[in-house]
CSV table of C-alpha atoms and ligand atoms in Angstrom, one decimal:
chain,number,residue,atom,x,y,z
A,1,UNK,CA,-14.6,25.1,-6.6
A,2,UNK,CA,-12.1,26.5,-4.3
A,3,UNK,CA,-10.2,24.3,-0.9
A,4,UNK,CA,-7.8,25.8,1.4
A,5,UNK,CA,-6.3,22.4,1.7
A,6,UNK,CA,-6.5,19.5,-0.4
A,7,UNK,CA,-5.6,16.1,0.7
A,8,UNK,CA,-5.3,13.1,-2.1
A,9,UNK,CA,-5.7,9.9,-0.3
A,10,UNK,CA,-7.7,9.3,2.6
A,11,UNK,CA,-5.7,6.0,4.2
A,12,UNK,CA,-3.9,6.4,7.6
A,13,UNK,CA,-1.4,9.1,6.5
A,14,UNK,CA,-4.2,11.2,4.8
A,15,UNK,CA,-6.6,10.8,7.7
A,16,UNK,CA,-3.8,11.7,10.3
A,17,UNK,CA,-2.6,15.0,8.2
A,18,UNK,CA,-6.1,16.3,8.1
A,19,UNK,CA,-6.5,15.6,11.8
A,20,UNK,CA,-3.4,17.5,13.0
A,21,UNK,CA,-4.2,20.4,10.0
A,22,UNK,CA,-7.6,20.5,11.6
A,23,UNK,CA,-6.3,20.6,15.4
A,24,UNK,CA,-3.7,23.3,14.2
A,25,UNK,CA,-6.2,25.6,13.1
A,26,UNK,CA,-7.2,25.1,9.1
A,27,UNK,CA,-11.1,24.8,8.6
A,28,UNK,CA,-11.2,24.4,5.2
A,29,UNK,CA,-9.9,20.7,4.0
A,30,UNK,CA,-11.0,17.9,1.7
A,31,UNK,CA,-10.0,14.9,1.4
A,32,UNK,CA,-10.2,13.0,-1.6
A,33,UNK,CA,-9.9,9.3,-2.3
A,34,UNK,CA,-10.8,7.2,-5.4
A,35,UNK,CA,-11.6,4.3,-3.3
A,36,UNK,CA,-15.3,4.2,-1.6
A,37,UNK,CA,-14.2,3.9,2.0
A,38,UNK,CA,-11.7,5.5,4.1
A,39,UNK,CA,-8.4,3.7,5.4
A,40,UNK,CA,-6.3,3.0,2.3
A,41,UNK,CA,-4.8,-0.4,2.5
A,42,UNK,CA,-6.0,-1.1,6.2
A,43,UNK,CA,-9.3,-2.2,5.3
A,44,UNK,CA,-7.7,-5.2,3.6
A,45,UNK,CA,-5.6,-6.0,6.3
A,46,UNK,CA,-7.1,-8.3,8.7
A,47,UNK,CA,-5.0,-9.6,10.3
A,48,UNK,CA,-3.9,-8.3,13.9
A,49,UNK,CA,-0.5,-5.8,14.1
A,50,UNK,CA,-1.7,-2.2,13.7
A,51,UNK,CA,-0.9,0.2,16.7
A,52,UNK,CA,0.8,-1.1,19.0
A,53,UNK,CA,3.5,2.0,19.5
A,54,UNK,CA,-0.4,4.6,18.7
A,55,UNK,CA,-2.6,2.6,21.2
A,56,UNK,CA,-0.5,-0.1,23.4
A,57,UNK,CA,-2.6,-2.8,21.9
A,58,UNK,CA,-2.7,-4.6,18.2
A,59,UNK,CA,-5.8,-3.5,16.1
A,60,UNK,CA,-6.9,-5.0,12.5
A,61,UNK,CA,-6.2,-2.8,9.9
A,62,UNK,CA,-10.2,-2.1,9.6
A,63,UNK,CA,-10.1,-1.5,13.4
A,64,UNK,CA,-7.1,1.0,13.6
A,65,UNK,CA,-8.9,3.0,10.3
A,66,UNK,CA,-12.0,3.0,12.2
A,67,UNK,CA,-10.8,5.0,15.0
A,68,UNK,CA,-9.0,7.9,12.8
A,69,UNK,CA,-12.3,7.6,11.0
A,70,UNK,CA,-14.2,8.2,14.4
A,71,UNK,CA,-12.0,10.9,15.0
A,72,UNK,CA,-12.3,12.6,11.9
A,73,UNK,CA,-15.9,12.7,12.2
A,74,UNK,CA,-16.0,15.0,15.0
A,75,UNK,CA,-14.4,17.7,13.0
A,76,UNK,CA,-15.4,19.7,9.7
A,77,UNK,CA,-12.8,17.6,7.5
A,78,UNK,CA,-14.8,16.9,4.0
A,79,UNK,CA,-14.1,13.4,2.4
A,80,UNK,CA,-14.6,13.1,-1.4
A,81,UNK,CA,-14.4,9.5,-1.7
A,82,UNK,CA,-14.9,7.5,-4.9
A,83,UNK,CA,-13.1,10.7,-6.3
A,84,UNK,CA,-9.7,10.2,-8.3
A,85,UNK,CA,-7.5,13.1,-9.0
A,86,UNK,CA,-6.4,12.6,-12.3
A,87,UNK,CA,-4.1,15.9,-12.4
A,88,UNK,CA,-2.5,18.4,-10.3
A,89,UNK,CA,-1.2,21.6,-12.0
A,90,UNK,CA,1.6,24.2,-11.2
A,91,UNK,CA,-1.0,27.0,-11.0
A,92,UNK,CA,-2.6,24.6,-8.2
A,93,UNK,CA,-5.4,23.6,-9.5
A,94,UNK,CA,-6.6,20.1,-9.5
A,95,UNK,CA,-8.6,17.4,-11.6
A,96,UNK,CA,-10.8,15.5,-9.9
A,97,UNK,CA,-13.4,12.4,-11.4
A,98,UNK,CA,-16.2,11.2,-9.6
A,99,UNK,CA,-19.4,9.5,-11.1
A,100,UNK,CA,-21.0,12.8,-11.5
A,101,UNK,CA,-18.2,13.7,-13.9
A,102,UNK,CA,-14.8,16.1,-13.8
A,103,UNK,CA,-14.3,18.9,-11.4
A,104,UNK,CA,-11.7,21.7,-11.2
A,105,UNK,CA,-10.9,22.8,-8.1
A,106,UNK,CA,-8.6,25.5,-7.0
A,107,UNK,CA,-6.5,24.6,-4.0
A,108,UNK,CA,-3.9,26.8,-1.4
A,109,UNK,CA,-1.9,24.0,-0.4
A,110,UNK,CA,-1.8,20.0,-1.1
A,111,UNK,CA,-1.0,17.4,0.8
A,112,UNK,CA,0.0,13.7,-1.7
A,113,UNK,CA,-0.7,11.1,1.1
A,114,UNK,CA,-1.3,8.6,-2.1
A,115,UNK,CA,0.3,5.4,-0.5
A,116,UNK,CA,3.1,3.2,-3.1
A,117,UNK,CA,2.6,0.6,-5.3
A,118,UNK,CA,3.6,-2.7,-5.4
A,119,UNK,CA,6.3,-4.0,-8.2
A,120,UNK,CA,5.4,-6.0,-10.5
A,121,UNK,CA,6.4,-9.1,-12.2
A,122,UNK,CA,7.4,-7.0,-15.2
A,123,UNK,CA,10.1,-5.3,-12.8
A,124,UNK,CA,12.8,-8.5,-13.6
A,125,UNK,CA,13.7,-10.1,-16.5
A,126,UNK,CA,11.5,-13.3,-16.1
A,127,UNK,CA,11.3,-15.5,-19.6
A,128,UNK,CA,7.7,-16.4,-21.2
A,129,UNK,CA,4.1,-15.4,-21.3
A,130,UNK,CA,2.1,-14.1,-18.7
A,131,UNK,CA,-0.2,-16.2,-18.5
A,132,UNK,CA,-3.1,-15.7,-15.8
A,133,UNK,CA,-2.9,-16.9,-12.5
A,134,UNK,CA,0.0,-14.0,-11.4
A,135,UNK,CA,-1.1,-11.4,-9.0
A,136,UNK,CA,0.9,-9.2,-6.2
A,137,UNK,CA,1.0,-10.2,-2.8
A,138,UNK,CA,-1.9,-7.1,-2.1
A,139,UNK,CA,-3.8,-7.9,-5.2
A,140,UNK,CA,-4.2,-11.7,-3.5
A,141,UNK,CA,-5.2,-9.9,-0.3
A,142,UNK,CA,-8.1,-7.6,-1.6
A,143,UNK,CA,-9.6,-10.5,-3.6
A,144,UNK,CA,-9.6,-12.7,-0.4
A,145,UNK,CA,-10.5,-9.9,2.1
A,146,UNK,CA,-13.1,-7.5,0.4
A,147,UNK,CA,-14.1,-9.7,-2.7
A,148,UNK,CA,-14.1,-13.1,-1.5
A,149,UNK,CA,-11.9,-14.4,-4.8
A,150,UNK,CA,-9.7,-17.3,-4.5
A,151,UNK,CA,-7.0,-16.6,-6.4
A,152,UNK,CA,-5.4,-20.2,-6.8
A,153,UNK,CA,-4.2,-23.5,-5.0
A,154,UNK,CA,-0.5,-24.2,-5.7
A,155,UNK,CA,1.1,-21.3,-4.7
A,156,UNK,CA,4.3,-20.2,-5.3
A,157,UNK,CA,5.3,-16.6,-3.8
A,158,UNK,CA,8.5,-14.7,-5.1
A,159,UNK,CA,9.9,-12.6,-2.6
A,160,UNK,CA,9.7,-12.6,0.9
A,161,UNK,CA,8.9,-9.3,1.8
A,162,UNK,CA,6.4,-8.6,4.6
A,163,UNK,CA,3.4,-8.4,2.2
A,164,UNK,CA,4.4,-12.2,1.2
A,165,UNK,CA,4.6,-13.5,4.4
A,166,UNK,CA,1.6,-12.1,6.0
A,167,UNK,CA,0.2,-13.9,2.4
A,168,UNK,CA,1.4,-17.3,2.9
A,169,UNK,CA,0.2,-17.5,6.4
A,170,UNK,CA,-3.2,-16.9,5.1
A,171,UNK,CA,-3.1,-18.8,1.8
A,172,UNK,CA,-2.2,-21.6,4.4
A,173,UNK,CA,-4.9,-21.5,7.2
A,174,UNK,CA,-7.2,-20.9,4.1
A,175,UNK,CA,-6.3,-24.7,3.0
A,176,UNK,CA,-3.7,-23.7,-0.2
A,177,UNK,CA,-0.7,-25.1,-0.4
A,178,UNK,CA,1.9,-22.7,-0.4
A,179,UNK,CA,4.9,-24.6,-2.2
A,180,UNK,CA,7.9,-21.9,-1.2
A,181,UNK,CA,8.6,-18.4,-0.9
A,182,UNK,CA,11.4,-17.5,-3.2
A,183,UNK,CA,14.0,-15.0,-2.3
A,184,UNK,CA,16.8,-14.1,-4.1
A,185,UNK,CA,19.0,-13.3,-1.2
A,186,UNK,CA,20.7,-15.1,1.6
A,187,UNK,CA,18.4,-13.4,3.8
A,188,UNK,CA,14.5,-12.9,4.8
A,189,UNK,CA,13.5,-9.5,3.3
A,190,UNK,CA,10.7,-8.3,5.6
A,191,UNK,CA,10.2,-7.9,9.4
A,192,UNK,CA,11.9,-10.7,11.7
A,193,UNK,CA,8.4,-10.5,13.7
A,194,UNK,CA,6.6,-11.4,10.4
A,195,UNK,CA,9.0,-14.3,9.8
A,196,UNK,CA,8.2,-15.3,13.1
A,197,UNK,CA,4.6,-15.4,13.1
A,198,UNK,CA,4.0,-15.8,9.3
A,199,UNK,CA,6.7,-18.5,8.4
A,200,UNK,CA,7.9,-20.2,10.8
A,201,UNK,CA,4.5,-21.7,12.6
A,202,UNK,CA,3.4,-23.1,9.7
A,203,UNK,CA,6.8,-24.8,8.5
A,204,UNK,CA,6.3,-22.9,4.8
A,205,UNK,CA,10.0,-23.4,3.0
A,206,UNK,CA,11.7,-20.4,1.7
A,207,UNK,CA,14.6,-21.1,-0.8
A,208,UNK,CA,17.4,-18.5,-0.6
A,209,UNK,CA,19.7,-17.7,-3.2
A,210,UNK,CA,16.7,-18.9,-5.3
A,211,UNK,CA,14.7,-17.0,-8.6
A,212,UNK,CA,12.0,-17.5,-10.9
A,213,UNK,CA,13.6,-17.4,-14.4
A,214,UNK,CA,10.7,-18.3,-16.4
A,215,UNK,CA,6.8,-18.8,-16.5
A,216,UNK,CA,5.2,-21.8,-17.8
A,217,UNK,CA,1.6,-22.1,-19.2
A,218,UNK,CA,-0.9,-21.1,-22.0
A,219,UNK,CA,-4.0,-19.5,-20.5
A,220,UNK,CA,-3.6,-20.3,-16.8
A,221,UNK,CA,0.3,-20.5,-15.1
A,222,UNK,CA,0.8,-24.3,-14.9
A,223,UNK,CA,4.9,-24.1,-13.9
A,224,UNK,CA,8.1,-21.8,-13.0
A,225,UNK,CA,11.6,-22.5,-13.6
A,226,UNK,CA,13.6,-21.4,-10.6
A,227,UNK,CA,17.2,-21.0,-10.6
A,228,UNK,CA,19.6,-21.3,-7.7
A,229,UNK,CA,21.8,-18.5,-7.8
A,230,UNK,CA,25.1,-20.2,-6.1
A,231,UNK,CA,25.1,-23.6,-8.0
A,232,UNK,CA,23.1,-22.5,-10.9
A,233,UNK,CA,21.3,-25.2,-11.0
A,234,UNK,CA,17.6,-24.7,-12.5
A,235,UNK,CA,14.6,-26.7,-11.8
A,236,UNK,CA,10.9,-26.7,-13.2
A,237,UNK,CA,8.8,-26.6,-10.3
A,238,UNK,CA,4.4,-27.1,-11.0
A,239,UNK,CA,1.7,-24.4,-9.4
A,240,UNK,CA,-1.4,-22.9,-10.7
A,241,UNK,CA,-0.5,-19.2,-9.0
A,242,UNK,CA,2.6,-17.2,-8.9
A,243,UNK,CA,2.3,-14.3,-6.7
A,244,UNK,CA,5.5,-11.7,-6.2
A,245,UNK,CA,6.0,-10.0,-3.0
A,246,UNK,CA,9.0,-7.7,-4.6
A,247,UNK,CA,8.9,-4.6,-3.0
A,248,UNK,CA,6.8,-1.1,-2.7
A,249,UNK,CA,7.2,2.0,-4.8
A,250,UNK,CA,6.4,5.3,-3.9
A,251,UNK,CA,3.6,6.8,-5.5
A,252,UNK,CA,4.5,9.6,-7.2
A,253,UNK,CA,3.2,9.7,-10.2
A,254,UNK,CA,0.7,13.1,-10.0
A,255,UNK,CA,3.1,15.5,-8.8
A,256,UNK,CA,6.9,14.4,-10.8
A,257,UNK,CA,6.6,17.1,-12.9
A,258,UNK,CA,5.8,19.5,-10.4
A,259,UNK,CA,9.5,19.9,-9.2
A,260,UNK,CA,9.1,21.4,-5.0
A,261,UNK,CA,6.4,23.6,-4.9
A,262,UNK,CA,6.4,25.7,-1.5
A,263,UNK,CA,2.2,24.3,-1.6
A,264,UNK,CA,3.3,20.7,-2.0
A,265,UNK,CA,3.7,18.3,1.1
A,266,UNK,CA,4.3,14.8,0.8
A,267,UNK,CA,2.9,12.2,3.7
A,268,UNK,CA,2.8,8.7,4.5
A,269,UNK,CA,3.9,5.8,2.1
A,270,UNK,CA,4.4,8.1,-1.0
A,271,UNK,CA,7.3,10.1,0.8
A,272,UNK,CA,8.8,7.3,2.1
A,273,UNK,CA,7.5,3.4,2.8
A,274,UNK,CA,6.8,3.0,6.3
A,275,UNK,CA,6.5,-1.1,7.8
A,276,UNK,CA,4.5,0.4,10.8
A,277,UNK,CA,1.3,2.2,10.4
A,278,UNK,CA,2.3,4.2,13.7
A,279,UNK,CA,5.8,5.7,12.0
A,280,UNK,CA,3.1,6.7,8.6
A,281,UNK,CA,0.9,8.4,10.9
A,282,UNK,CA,3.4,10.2,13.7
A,283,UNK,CA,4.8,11.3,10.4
A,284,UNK,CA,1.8,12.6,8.4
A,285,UNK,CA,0.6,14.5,11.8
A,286,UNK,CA,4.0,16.7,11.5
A,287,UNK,CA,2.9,17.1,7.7
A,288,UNK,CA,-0.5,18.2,8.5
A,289,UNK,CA,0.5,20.6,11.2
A,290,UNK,CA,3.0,22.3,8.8
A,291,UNK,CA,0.4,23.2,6.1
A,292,UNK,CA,-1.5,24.4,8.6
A,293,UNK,CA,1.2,26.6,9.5
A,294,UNK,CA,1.9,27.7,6.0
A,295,UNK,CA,-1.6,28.1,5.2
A,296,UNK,CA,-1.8,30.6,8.2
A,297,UNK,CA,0.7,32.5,7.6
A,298,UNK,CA,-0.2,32.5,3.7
A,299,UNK,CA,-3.5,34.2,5.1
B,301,LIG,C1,-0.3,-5.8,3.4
B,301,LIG,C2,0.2,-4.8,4.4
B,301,LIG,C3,0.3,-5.2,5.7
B,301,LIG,C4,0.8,-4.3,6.7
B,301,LIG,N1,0.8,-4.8,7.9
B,301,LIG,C5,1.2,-3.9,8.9
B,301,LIG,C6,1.1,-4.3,10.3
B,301,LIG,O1,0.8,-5.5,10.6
B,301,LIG,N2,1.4,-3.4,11.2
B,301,LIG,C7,1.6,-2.1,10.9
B,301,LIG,O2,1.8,-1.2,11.8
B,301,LIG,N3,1.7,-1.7,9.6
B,301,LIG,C8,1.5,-2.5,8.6
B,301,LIG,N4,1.6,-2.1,7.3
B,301,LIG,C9,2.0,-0.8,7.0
B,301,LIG,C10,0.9,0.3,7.0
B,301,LIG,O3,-0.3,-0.3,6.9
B,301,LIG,C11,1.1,1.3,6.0
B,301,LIG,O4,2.4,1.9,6.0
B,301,LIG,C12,0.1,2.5,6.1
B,301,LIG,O5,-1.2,2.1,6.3
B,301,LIG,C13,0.2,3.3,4.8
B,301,LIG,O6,-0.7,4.4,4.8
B,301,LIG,P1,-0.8,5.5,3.6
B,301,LIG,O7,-1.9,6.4,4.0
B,301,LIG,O8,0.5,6.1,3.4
B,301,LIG,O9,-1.1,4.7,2.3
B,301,LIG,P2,-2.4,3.9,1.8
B,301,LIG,O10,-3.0,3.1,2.9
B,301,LIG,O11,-1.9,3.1,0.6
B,301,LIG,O12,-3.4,5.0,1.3
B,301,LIG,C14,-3.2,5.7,0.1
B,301,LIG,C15,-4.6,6.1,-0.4
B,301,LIG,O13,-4.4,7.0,-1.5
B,301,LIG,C16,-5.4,6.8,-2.4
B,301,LIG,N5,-5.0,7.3,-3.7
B,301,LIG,C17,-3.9,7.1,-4.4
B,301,LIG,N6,-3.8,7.9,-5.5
B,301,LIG,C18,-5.0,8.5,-5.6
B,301,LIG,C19,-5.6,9.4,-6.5
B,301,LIG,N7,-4.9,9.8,-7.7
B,301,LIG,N8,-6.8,9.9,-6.3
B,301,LIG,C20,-7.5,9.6,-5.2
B,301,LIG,N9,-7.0,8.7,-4.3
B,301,LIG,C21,-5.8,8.2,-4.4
B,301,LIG,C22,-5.6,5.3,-2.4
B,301,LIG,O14,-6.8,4.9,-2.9
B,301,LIG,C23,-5.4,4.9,-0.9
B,301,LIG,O15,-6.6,4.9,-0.3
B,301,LIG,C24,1.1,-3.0,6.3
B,301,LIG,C25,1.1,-2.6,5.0
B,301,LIG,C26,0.6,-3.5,4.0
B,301,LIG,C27,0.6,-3.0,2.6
């Protein structure tokens, strides 16, 4: 199997490259993504804050990848979805596993649009077990949003990152009780418009200068110790669920041994973490116009 232009991930940055590649001329693109639907993280994001700088008004997430989706559909861009690319190699060819089995397919240029990831609560050097109960800010969100799972009822959120606010307002108006968010600095680490409508409505406490130094329980989470950094002072605190909010990471992993290949183009969240769909997708559309370019004058 042979593409012009391969694109792995089909979430806003993915969608948007293949657009502008398709509008600049290439006719021959897929788009692969392990997940069965199109939009990357947007389909989990139901709340209202997607596109305001794209299309003067706040989508959903599932809205704002709908219309790229709409879009797409009016052009000859092929979607492999429910297809993971396991490998990409230096003589650029690529892996790819679907349910029918692997593929190898031979590619002119690729475009990595494959989001970041969040980090974990193995990231910091928290004491104990790990019990369950501890999940990532976007692992709560796609067991509420697209599985219907309730992840706990005593929750305690480290970090306060946007992912944890827009977490604790819904943990709240879904009835938990959403004991703190913990941050280790003096300051609020996500957008001041997320504190404003995530936080501060619903009274939720964040501790600054605060940490989790160690997890209590046996099979479920029953407890954390938190410290406070300027007194040093340590408390044991009770909840059933820890979730971290601690940052996002690149996500890099398929092409860091590839060095810069002149083939390779990087788009969206795994070149650099973008707070505003809008910035990931202006971005990506530069990205898909210049292996377009590339690929023409390759021809
Ligand atoms: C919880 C949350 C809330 C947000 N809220 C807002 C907001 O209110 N307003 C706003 O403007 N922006 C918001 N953002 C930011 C914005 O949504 C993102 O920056 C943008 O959607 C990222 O798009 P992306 O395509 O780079 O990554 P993603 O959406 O993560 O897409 C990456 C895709 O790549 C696929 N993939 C990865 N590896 C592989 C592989 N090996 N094989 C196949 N497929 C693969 C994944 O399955 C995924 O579908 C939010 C982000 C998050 C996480």
């Amino acid at each position: 199997m042979k593409t012009e232009l391969l694109i792995v991930g089909a979430g806003a940055a993915g969608m948007a490259a293949a657009l502008s590649a398709w509008e600049a001329g290439c006719r021959d693109i897929l788009l692969a993504d392990r997940r069965g639907l199109p939009g990357g993280i947007l389909p989990q994001c139901l709340h209202k804050g997607f596109g305001l700088a794209g299309y003067g008004t706040e989508l959903t997430g599932p809205d704002y990848a709908a219309r790229l989706a709409q879009r797409l559909e009016k052009t000859g861009v092929r979607f492999a979805l429910g297809t993971e690319v396991l490998e990409i190699r230096g003589d650029k060819t690529a892996v790819l596993s679907d349910r029918r089995g692997l593929t190898e397919l031979c590619f002119d240029r690729l475009i990595l649009a494959a989001g970041c990831r969040e980090k974990s609560i193995g990231s910091l050097p928290v004491a104990g077990t790990r019990p369950a109960g501890i999940f990532t800010a976007g692992q709560t969100q796609e067991m509420m949003n697209l599985h219907g799972q309730d992840p706990g009822k005593e929750i305690l959120i480290l970090g306060s990152g946007d992912l944890g606010m827009i977490m604790a307002r819904q943990f709240t108006l879904a009835g938990k009780h959403v004991i703190a968010l913990v941050e280790k600095d003096a300051r609020c680490g996500g957008m001041a418009r997320n504190f404003h409508r995530c936080i501060e409505p619903y009274a939720i406490p964040v501790l600054y200068r605060t940490t989790v130094t160690q997890i209590h329980g046996a099979g479920r989470i029953n407890g954390v110790t938190l410290r406070h950094l300027d007194s040093g002072r340590e408390e044991r605190i009770p909840c059933d669920t820890l979730v971290t909010a601690l940052g996002l990471i690149p996500e890099r992993v398929l092409v860091r041994k590839l060095g810069e290949p002149v083939w390779l183009f990087l788009a969206g969240n795994c070149r650099r973490v973008h707070d505003l769909v809008d910035s990931a997708v202006a971005e990506a559309e530069q990205v898909g116009r210049s292996a377009a370019i590339r690929l023409d004058k390759a021809l």
